[in-house]
Amino acid sequence: MMTQLGGFDPTGTKWQREAMVADQLAARGLTDQRVLSAMNVIPREHFIPAQLREHAYLDGALPIGDGQTISQPYTVAFMCEALHTTPTDRILEIGTGSGYGAAVLSQLAKEVHTIERIPELADAAAEKLRQLGINNVFVHIGDGTLGLPEAGPFDGIIVTAGGEQLPRCYVQQLKDGGRIVIP
């Protein structure tokens, strides 16, 4: 379900994405071609502050504001691969952050709902997704520890931040046979 991104041309970064996929992801054992292709399509630099864009494809997390970070590329790819997403899946992402993870998931699933507790981050992520022409991601503002029952049930739930225990409501919002990936 790879989509063309709404006219966004990240000039000069295609080779960096290709190197990231080869050197940071495939070389470390990730093998799901759909995930690797999604990581190769989505321009990570679009989701980070302008002053950090030269570091977009380094193997590490980067600050995005409000005390939050965009996850390391390997972490995003590893979690997406672990979720075993199919093209017909409806996915819930807990913790939108910059929107990068949701953008990657948009290439793997039919529909992605993502929830963020910080309104400014949610709004910025929604705008970045819109700019890329990604229209199968729905950004919600709220407490991710409650999940998103009004949009469920989901085939998969991916949680971008670890907690002390798995909230029971996540399991209740999964379809039978659904999957959860949580750090």
XYZ file of C-alpha atoms in Angstrom:
183
model
C 0.000 0.000 0.000
C 2.891 2.365 -0.643
C 1.544 5.752 -1.591
C 3.067 8.672 -3.394
C 3.557 11.539 -0.996
C 1.574 14.653 -1.980
C 4.182 16.410 -4.059
C 6.741 16.498 -1.238
C 10.202 16.211 -2.751
C 12.857 15.861 -0.075
C 15.638 16.953 -2.405
C 18.921 15.291 -1.664
C 17.672 12.940 1.040
C 16.637 9.844 -0.925
C 20.178 8.460 -0.702
C 20.203 9.135 3.057
C 16.968 7.180 3.519
C 18.358 4.336 1.422
C 21.543 4.288 3.515
C 19.499 4.368 6.736
C 17.439 1.385 5.590
C 20.514 -0.589 4.506
C 22.912 0.314 7.322
C 20.651 0.780 10.346
C 17.718 -1.515 9.634
C 18.484 -4.366 7.227
C 22.050 -4.773 8.512
C 20.647 -5.220 12.034
C 18.311 -8.033 11.039
C 15.056 -6.366 10.047
C 13.651 -8.252 7.066
C 10.024 -7.203 6.472
C 10.228 -5.637 3.011
C 7.009 -3.677 3.517
C 8.462 -2.008 6.623
C 11.810 -1.344 4.943
C 10.022 0.148 1.924
C 7.864 2.353 4.162
C 10.943 3.617 5.990
C 12.518 4.343 2.606
C 9.483 6.350 1.437
C 8.715 8.527 4.477
C 10.994 11.597 4.758
C 12.064 11.637 8.426
C 13.459 15.161 8.047
C 9.908 16.431 7.502
C 9.046 15.459 11.089
C 11.877 17.154 12.978
C 12.718 20.795 13.699
C 14.473 22.580 10.817
C 17.645 23.191 12.824
C 18.099 19.407 13.287
C 17.310 18.248 9.747
C 20.954 17.552 8.921
C 20.778 14.851 11.626
C 17.522 13.316 10.378
C 19.045 10.008 9.300
C 21.481 9.467 12.149
C 20.866 6.394 14.287
C 19.292 8.095 17.278
C 16.319 9.881 18.775
C 16.051 13.658 18.279
C 14.178 16.317 20.283
C 10.931 17.597 18.750
C 9.829 19.991 21.496
C 7.711 19.806 24.648
C 10.291 17.457 26.180
C 9.525 14.786 23.573
C 11.642 13.040 20.953
C 11.242 11.394 17.570
C 12.240 7.768 18.040
C 15.403 6.286 16.601
C 14.707 4.903 13.095
C 15.565 1.351 14.193
C 13.030 1.537 17.026
C 10.256 2.666 14.668
C 11.058 -0.069 12.144
C 11.490 -2.784 14.792
C 8.139 -1.998 16.395
C 6.386 -1.825 13.016
C 7.872 -5.183 12.034
C 6.841 -6.716 15.371
C 3.239 -5.556 14.832
C 2.895 -7.708 11.657
C 0.596 -5.159 10.026
C -1.398 -6.167 6.953
C -2.822 -3.820 4.285
C -6.370 -4.299 5.632
C -5.519 -3.512 9.270
C -6.848 -0.707 11.432
C -4.057 0.370 13.793
C -3.991 2.502 16.949
C -0.764 4.295 17.798
C -0.441 5.564 21.369
C 1.838 8.621 21.395
C 1.804 10.520 18.100
C 4.818 12.687 18.881
C 6.067 14.137 15.595
C 3.784 11.954 13.458
C 6.671 10.011 11.890
C 5.611 6.625 13.268
C 2.041 7.180 12.088
C 3.364 8.152 8.651
C 5.327 4.901 8.432
C 2.275 2.933 9.614
C 0.172 4.710 6.972
C 2.144 2.822 4.337
C 1.446 -0.528 6.012
C -2.199 -0.356 7.131
C -5.572 0.635 5.739
C -6.238 3.092 8.573
C -4.193 4.504 11.451
C -5.577 6.314 14.476
C -2.961 8.022 16.605
C -3.485 9.754 19.943
C -1.280 12.424 21.524
C -1.672 14.092 24.920
C 0.157 17.305 23.948
C -2.159 19.367 21.710
C 0.661 21.327 20.043
C 2.419 18.127 18.977
C -0.832 16.576 17.748
C -1.670 19.656 15.689
C 1.842 19.856 14.208
C 1.811 16.137 13.364
C -1.588 16.418 11.675
C -0.307 19.311 9.557
C 2.860 17.434 8.552
C 0.814 14.394 7.543
C -1.532 16.634 5.545
C 1.433 18.258 3.771
C 2.604 14.823 2.662
C -0.842 13.927 1.354
C -1.282 11.120 3.870
C -5.026 10.765 4.315
C -5.417 7.450 6.124
C -4.082 8.729 9.467
C -6.452 10.299 11.988
C -4.816 12.335 14.769
C -6.627 12.567 18.107
C -5.791 14.625 21.196
C -6.240 12.868 24.511
C -4.937 10.556 27.201
C -3.378 7.596 25.445
C -3.515 5.466 28.582
C -7.256 5.211 27.893
C -6.735 4.083 24.313
C -9.346 5.257 21.827
C -12.473 3.153 22.402
C -14.689 5.265 20.141
C -12.548 4.355 17.108
C -11.976 0.667 17.938
C -11.742 -2.199 17.726
C -8.272 -2.359 16.209
C -6.235 -5.091 14.543
C -3.113 -3.772 16.226
C -1.995 -1.277 18.845
C 1.503 0.160 18.957
C 2.591 2.056 22.069
C 5.522 4.439 21.708
C 6.327 4.839 25.412
C 6.575 2.179 28.075
C 4.559 2.127 31.243
C 4.666 0.050 34.381
C 1.864 -2.190 33.168
C -0.272 -2.801 30.116
C -3.553 -0.897 30.428
C -6.412 -3.415 30.345
C -8.387 -1.121 28.042
C -5.863 -1.750 25.256
C -6.722 -5.449 25.212
C -10.426 -4.595 25.287
C -9.990 -2.374 22.209
C -8.390 -5.130 20.119
C -10.220 -7.339 17.653
C -9.985 -11.077 18.284
C -6.485 -12.099 17.264
C -5.254 -8.509 17.522
C -1.681 -7.607 18.403
C -0.060 -5.129 20.788
C 3.533 -3.899 20.629
C 4.695 -2.015 23.702
C 8.250 -1.249 24.897
